[in-house]
Coordinates of C-alpha atoms and ligand atoms in Angstrom, one line a residue:
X1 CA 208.7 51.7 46.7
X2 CA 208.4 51.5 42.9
X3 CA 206.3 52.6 40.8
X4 CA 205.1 49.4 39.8
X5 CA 204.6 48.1 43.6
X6 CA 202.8 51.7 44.1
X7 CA 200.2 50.6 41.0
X8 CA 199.8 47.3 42.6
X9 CA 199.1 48.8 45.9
X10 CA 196.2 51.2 44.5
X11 CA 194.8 48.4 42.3
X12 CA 194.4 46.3 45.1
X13 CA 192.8 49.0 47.3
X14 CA 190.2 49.8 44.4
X15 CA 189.3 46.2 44.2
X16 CA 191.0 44.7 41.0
X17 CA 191.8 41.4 41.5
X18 CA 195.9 40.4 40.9
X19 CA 194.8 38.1 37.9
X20 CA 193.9 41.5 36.4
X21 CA 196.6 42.7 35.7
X22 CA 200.0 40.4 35.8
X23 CA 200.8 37.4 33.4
X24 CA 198.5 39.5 30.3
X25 CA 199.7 40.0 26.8
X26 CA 199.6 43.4 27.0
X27 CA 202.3 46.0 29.4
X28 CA 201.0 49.1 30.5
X29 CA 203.5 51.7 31.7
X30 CA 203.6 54.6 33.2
X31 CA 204.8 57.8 30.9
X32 CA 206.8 58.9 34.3
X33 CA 209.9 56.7 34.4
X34 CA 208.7 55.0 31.1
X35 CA 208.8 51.2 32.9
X36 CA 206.5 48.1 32.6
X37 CA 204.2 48.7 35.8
X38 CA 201.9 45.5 34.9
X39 CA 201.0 43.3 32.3
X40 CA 197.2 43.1 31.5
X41 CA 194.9 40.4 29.5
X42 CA 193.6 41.6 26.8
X43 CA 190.5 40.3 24.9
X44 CA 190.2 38.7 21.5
X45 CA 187.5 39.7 19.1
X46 CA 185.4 36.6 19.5
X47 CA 185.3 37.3 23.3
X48 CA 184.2 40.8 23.0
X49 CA 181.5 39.5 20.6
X50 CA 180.3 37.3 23.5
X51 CA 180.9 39.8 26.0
X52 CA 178.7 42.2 24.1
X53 CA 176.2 39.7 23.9
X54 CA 176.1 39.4 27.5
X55 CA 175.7 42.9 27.7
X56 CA 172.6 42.8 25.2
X57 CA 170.7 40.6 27.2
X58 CA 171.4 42.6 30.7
X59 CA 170.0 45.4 28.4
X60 CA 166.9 44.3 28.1
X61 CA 166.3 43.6 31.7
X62 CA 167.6 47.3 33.4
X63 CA 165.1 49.4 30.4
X64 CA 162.4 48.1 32.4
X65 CA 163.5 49.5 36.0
X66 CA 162.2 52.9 36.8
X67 CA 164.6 55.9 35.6
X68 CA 164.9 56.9 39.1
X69 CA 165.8 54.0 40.3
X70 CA 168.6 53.6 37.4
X71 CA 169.8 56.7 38.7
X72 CA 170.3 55.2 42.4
X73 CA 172.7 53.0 41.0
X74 CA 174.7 56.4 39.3
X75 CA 173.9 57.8 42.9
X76 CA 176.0 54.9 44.2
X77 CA 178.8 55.0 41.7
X78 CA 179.3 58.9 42.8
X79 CA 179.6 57.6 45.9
X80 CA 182.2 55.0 45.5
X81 CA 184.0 57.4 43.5
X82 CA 184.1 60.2 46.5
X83 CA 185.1 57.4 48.6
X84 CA 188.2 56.7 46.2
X85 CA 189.0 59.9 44.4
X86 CA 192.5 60.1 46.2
X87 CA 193.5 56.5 44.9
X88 CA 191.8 56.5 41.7
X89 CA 193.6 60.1 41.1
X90 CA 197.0 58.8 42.0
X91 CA 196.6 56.0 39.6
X92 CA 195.7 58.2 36.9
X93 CA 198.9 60.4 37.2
X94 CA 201.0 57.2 37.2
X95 CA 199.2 55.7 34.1
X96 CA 198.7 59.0 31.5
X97 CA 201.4 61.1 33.5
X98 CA 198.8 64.0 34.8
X99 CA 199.8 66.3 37.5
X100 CA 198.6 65.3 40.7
X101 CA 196.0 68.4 41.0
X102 CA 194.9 67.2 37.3
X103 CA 194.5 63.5 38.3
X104 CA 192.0 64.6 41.2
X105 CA 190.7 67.2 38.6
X106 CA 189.6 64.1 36.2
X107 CA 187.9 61.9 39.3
X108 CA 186.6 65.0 40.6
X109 CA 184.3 65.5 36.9
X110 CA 183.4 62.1 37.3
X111 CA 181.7 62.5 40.1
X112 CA 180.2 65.7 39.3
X113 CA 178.4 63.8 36.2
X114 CA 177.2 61.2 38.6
X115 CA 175.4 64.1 40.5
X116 CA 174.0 65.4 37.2
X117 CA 173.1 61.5 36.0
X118 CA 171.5 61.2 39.6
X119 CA 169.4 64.4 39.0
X120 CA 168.2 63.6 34.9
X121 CA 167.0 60.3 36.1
X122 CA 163.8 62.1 37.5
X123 CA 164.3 64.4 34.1
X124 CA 164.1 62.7 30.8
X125 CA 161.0 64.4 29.6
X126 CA 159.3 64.2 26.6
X127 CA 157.1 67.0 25.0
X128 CA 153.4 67.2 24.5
X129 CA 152.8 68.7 20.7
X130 CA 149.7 70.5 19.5
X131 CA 147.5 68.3 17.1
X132 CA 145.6 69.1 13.8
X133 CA 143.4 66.9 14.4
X134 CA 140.0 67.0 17.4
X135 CA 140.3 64.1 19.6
X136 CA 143.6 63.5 19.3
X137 CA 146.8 63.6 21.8
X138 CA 150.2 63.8 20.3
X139 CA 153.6 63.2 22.6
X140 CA 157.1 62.1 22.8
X141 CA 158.8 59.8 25.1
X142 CA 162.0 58.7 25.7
X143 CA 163.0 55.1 25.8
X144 CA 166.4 52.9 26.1
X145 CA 168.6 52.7 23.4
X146 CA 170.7 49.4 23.9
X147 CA 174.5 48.4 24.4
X148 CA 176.6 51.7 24.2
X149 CA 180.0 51.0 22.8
X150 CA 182.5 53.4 24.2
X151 CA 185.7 54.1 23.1
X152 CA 188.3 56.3 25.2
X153 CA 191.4 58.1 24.4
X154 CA 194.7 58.1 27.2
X155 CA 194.6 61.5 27.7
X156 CA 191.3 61.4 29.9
X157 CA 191.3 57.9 30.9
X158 CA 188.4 57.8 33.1
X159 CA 186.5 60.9 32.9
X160 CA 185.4 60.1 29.3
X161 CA 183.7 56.6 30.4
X162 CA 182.1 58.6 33.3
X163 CA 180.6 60.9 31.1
X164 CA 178.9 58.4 28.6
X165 CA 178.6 55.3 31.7
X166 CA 176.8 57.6 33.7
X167 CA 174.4 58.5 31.3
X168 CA 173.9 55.6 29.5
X169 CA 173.0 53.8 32.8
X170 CA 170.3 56.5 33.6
X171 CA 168.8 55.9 29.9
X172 CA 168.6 52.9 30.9
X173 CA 171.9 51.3 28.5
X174 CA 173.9 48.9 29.1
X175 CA 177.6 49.7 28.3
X176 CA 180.7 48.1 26.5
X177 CA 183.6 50.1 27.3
X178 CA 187.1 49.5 25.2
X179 CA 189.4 51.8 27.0
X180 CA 193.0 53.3 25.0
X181 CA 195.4 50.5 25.3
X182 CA 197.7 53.2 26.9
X183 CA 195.5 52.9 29.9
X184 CA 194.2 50.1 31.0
X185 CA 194.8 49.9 34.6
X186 CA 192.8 53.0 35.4
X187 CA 189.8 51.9 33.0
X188 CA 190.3 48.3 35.6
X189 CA 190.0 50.2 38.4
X190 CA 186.8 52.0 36.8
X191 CA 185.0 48.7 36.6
X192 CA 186.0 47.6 39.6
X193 CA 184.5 50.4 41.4
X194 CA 181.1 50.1 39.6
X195 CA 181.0 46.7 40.2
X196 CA 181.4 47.6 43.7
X197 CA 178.6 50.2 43.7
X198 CA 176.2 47.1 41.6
X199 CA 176.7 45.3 44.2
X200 CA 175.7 47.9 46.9
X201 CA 172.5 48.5 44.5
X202 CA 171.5 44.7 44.7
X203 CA 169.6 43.6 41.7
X204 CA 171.8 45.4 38.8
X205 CA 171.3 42.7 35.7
X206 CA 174.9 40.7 35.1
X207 CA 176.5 42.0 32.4
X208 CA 175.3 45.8 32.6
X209 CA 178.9 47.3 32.4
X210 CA 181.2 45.5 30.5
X211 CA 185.2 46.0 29.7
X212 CA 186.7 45.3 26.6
X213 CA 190.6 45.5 27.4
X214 CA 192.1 45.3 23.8
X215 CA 193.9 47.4 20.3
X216 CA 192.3 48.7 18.0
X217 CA 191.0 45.3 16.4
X218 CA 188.4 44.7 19.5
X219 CA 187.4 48.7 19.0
X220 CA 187.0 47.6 15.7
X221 CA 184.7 44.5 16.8
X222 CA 182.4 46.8 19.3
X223 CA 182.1 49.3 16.4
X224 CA 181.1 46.4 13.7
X225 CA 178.7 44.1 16.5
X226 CA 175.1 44.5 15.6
X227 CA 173.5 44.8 18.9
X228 CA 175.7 47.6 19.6
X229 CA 173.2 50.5 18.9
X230 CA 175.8 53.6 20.4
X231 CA 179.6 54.3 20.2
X232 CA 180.4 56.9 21.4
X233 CA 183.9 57.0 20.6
X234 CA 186.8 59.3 21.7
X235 CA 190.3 59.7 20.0
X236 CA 191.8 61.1 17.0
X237 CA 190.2 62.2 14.2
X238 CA 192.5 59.7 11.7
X239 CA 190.1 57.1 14.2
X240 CA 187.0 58.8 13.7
X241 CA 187.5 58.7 9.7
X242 CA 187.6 54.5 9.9
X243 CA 184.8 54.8 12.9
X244 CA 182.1 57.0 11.5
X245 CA 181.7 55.4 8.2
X246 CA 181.8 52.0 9.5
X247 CA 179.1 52.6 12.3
X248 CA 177.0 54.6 9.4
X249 CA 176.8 51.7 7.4
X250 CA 175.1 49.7 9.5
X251 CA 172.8 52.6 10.4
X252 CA 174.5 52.5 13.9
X253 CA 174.3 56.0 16.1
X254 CA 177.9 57.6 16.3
X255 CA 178.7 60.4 18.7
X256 CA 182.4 61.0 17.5
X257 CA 184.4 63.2 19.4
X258 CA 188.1 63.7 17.9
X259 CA 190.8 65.6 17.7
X260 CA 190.8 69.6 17.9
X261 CA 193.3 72.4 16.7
X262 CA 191.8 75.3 19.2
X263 CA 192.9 79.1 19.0
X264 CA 192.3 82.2 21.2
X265 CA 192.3 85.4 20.0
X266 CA 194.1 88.5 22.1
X267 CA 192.2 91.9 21.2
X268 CA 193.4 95.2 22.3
X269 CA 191.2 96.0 24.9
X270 CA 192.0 92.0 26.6
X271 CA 193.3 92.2 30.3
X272 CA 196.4 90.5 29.6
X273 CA 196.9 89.0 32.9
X274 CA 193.9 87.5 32.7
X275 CA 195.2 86.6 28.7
X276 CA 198.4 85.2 30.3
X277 CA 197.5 82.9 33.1
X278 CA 194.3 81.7 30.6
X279 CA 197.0 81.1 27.3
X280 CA 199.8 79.2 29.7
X281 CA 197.2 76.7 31.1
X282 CA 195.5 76.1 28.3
X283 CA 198.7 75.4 25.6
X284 CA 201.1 74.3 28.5
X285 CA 198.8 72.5 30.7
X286 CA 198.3 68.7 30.9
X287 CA 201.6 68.7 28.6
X288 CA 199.8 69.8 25.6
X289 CA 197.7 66.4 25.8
X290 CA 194.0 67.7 26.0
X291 CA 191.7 67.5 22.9
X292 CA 190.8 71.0 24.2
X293 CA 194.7 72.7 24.3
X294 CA 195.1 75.7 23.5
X295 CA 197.5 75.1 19.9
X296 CA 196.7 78.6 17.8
X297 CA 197.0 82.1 19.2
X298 CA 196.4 85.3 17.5
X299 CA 197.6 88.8 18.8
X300 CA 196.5 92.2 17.7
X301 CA 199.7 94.1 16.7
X302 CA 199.1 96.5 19.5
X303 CA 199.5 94.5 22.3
X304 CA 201.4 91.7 20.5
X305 CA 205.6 92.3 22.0
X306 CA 204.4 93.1 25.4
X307 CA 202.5 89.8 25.6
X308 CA 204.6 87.3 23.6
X309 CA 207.6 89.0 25.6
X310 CA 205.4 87.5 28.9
X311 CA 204.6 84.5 27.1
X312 CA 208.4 84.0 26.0
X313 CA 209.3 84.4 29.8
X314 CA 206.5 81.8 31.1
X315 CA 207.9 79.3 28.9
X316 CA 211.6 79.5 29.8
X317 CA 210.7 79.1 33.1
X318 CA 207.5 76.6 33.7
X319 CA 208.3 74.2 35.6
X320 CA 208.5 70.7 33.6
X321 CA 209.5 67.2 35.7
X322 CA 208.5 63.7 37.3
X323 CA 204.6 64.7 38.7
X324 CA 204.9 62.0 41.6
X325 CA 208.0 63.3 43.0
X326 CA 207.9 66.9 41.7
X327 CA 205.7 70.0 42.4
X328 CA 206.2 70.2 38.2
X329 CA 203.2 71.9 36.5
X330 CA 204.3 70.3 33.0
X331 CA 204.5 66.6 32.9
X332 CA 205.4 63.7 30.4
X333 CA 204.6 63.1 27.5
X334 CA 202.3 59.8 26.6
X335 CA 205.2 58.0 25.0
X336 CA 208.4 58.5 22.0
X337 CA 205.9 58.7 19.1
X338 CA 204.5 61.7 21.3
X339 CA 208.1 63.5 21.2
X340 CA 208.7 62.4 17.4
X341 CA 205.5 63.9 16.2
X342 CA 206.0 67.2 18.5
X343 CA 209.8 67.2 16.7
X344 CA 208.9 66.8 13.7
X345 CA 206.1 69.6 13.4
X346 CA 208.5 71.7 15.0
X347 CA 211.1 71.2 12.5
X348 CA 208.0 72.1 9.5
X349 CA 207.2 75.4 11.4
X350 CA 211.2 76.3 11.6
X351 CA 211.2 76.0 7.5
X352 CA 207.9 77.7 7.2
X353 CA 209.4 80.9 9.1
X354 CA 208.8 80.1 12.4
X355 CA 211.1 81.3 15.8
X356 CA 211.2 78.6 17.8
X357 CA 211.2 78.9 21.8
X358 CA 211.7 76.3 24.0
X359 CA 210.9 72.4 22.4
X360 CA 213.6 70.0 23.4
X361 CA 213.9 67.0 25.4
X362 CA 214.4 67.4 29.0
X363 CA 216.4 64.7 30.3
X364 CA 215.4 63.3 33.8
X365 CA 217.5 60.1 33.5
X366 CA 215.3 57.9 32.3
X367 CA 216.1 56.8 28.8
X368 CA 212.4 55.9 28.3
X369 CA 210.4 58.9 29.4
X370 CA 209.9 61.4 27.3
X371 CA 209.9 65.0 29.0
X372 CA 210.2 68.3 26.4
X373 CA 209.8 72.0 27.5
X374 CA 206.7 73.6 25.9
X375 CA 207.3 75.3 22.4
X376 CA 206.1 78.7 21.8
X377 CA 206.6 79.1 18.1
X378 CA 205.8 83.0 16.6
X379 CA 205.0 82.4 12.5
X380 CA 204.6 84.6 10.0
X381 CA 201.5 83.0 9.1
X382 CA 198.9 79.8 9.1
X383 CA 200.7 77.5 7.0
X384 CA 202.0 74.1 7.8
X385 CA 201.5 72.1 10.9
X386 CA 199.5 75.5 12.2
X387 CA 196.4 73.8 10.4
X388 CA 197.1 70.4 12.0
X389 CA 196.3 69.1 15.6
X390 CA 199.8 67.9 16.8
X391 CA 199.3 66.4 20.1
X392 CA 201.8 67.8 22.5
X393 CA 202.7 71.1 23.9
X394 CA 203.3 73.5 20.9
X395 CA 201.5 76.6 20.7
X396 CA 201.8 79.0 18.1
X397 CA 201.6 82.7 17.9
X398 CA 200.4 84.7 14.6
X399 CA 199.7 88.9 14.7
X400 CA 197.0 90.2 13.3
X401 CA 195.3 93.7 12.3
X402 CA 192.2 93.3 11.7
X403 CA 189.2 91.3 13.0
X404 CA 187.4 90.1 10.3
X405 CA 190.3 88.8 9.2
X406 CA 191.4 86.6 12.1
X407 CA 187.7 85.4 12.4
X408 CA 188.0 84.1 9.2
X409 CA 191.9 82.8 9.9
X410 CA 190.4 81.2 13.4
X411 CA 187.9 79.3 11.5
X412 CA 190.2 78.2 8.5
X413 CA 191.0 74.7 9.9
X414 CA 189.6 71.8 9.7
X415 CA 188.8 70.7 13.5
X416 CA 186.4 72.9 15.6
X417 CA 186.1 72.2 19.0
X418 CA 187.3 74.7 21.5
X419 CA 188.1 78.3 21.2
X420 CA 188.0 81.8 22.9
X421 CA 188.8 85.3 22.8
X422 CA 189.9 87.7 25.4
X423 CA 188.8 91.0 25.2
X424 CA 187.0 93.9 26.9
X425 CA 185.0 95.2 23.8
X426 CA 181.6 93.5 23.6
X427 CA 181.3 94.1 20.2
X428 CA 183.9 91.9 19.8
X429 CA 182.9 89.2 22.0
X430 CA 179.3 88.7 20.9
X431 CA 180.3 89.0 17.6
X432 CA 182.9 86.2 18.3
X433 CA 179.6 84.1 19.7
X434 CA 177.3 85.0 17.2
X435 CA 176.5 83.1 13.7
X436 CA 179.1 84.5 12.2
X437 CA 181.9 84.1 14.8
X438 CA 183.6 81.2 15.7
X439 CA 182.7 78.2 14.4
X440 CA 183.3 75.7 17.1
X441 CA 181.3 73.5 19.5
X442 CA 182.9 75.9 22.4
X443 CA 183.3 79.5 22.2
X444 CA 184.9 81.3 25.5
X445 CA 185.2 84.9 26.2
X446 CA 187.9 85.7 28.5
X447 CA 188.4 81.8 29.6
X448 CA 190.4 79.4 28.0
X449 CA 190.0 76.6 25.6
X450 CA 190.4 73.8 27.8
X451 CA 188.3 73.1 31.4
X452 CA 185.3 72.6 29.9
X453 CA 182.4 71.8 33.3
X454 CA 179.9 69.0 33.1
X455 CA 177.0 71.2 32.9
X456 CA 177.1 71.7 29.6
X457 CA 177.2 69.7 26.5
X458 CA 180.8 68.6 25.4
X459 CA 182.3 68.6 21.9
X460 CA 182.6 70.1 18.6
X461 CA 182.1 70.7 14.8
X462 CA 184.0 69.7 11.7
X463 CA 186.8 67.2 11.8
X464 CA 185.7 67.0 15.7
X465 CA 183.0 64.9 14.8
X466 CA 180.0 67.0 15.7
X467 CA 178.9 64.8 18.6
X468 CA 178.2 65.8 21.8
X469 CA 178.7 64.2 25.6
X470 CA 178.1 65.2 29.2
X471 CA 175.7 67.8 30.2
X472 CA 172.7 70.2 28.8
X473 CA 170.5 67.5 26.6
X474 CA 173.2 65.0 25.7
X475 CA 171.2 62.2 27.0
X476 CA 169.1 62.7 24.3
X477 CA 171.5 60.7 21.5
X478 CA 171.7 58.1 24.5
X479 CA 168.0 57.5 24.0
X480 CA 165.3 56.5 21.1
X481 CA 162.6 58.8 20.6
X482 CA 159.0 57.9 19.7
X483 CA 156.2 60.0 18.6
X484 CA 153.0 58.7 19.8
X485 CA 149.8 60.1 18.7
X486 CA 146.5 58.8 20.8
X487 CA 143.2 59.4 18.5
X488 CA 139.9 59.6 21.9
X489 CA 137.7 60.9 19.2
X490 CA 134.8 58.6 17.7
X491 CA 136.1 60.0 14.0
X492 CA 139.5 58.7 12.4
X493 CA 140.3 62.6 10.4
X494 CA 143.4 62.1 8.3
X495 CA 146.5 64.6 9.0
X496 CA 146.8 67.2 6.3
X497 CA 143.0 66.7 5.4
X498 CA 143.6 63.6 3.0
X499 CA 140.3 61.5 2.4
X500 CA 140.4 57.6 2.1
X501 CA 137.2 56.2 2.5
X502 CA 136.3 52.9 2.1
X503 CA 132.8 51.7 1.5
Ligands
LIG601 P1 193.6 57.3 19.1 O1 192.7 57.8 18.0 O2 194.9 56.8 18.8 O3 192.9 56.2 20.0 C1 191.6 56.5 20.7 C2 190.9 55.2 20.9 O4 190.4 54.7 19.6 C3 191.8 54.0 21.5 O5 191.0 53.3 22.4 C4 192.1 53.2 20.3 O6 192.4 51.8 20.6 C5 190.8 53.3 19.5 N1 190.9 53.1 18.0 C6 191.8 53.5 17.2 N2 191.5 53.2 15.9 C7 190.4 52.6 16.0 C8 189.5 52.0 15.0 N3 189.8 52.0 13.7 N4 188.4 51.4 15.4 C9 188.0 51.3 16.7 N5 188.8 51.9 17.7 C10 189.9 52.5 17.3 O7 193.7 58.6 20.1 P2 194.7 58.9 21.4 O8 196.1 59.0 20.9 O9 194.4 57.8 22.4 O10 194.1 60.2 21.9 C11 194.5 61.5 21.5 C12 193.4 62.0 20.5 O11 192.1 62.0 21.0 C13 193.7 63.5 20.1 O12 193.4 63.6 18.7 C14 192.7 64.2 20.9 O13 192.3 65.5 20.4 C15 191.5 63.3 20.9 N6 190.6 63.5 22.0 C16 189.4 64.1 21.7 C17 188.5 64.4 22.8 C18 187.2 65.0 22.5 O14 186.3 65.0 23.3 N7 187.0 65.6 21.3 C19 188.8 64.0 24.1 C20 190.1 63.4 24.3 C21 190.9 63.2 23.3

């Protein structure tokens, strides 16, 4: 069976309909082989308008049904998702090129956030705040927002729509979802399966979960619509720079979560097994092609030829090849611009100093796939593409003496999302988590950058974008907050004892 036929297969099992996804305008293929597995219909910019319309007016109808009950319908999704993980997962290693432990990895977070979704919708609290004045009752309470606009990157094709769908829908939101236009067959097979769990649920509004297959012109058109009170939108940061400004000036909320440039740092005291399985998932895992890989490393001078010797050795001999047919634990990249862009920084490190291991194509006899062993590159220094997010599997290695010093080197980059440090000295480590440690949204002690769980809230500073997704109290941005103060008294005292009385 080919590939294509496979895709087929598992979109007809998850419920897409054939129409979906042959005689489109726009071929998605799989990064494995590099082939045309189905041509999808993309949507103009007037359609998503009236598709986001639609979306509005279901809105307005789900903010009145009880939070608990919103949740059922997240309850349901979780379910539908169980039911499917071993489909769904398949499809996503045949669409962004995942590993197939990875692919189950991604549907298995989704459904962990439907589980935590389930759970806040009998959560979203709102204080009660002392008053000033007698009489008087002051509280806050959460309402719906509106249509959330979400924007996804290939690399986590579903995962990312799970973790803003599923809270949205408990905040009572409706959602707009514009998937990468690298992935469109997994972000079909998304809908599909909430549509299935709606209609399970019974009286879901039309219109509550919308897709908007499409370039970056529809993303453009969800991020301009007025009714669209959320994006939260996933990619690069070069995206986040034409997102941000462009939701801000219509006073839109943004939760922006872009590219990264994570480090680790090795300390003397660090167990460097530990180090070593924790440094080769993280930079070599998921090819390179998580916002959260592991791209900078810094070694204490003591320790640093005994572990880059174990480094050098892991990378010679990781296993890199076809995910569906292979036990690989390095797949493909996304696509050629992938391989150019991981060439090309290469080539900058070799003329700022650097000694290159590992990096070239690996050919697997398809012209159009686009396979490379991981690069572990040892500079002399943070110069050059070091300070840059490059997306594919390049990780390089700097020594260092002394730890002020590398605390200040960690944090001399622009993105800060992920980071950790490995070491045995808690001086170190709580000073690594403290005010003046690292400055990222994520700060690890003897874990890696990347694997970030549910439970807690997702994302980072910087050129990251400083939003947040997921767990702890994410939901909050997915909400609007209102104070509401209640006066019981017969008296109407003004707050900070101003007098205005009127015969
Ligand atoms: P990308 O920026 O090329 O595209 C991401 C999405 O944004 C796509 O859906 C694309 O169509 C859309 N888009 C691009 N320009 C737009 C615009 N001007 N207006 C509206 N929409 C626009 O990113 P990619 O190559 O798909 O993904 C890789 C990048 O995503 C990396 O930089 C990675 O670090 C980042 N990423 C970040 C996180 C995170 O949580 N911080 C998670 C995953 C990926």
């Amino acid at each position: 069976m080919t590939i294509a036929q496979e895709t087929a297969e598992l979109l007809t099992s998850l419920g897409v309909s054939k129409e979906s996804f042959t005689g489109g305008d726009l071929p998605a293929k799989s990064p494995i082989t590099g082939e045309k597995i189905a041509d999808v219909r993309s949507v103009s910019p007037a359609e998503a308008g009236r598709i986001i319309e639609q979306a509005d007016a279901a809105f307005r109808a789900w903010r009145l049904v009880p939070a608990p009950r919103r949740g059922e319908l997240v309850r349901l999704l979780g379910e539908e998702l169980r039911a499917h993980k071993a489909e769904l997962g398949r499809l996503v290693s045949i669409e962004a090129g995942k590993i197939p432990s990875e692919g189950l990895g991604e549907v298995q977070e989704m459904i962990d956030i439907c589980d935590f979704a389930v759970g806040l919708s009998r959560q979203l609290y709102g204080l009660t705040i002392a008053t000033e004045r007698p009489g008087h009752r002051m509280m806050e309470t959460w309402h719906p927002l509106g249509v959330v606009g979400v924007i996804s990157a290939f690399n986590f094709p579903v995962a990312v729509w799970s973790w803003n769908a599923a809270l949205a829908l408990v905040c009572g939101n409706a959602i707009v979802w514009k998937p990468s236009e690298k992935t469109p067959l997994t972000a079909l097979a998304c809908n599909a399966i909430l549509k299935r769990a709606m209609a399970r649920f019974g009286d879901a509004p039309e219109g509550l979960a919308q897709l908007l297959i499409g370039d970056r012109a529809v993303g453009e058109a969800l991020v301009d619509h007025p009714k669209v009170a959320l994006v939260s939108a996933t990619g690069s940061t070069r995206m986040g720079r034409d997102v941000g400004p462009r939701l801000a000036k219509r006073f839109a909320r943004a939760i922006l979560e872009l590219g990264g440039n994570n480090a680790g740092i090795v300390c003397p005291s660090a167990d460097l097994d530990m180090a070593l399985r924790a440094i080769a998932f993280g930079a070599m895992g998921t090819a390179g092609q998580r916002c959260t890989t592991l791209r900078r490393l810094f070694v204490h001078e003591s320790i640093y030829d005994a572990l880059v010797q174990r480094l050098r050795k892991a990378y010679e001999s990781v296993s890199v090849g076809n995910p569906l047919t292979t036990n690989a634990l390095v797949g493909p990249l996304i696509d050629e611009a992938a391989f150019r862009g991981m060439e090309k920084a290469i080539e900058r490190a070799r003329a700022e100093g650097g000694k290159v291991t590992g990096g070239s194509r690996i050919d697997t006899g398809d012209a159009a796939a686009f396979y490379v062993r991981p690069a572990l590159v040892e500079m002399p220094d943070q110069t050059g593409p070091v300070t840059e997010e490059t997306f594919a599997p390049i990780l390089y290695v700097m020594k260092y003496s002394d730890f002020d010093e590398v605390l200040a080197k960690h944090n001399a980059v622009g993105a800060g999302l992920s980071s950790s440090i490995f070491t045995l000295d808690m001086r170190e480590a709580e000073r690594f988590l403290s005010a003046d440690g690292s400055d990222c949204g994520i700060a690890n002690v003897n874990i890696g950058t990347s694997g970030a769980e549910i439970g807690g809230a997702f994302g980072g500073e910087k050129e990251t974008g400083g939003g947040r997704e997921s767990g702890s109290d994410a939901w909050k941005a997915y909400m609007r907050r209102a104070t509401n103060t209640v006066n019981y008294s017969k008296a109407l005292p003004l707050a900070q004892g101003v007098s205005f009385d009127i015969d």
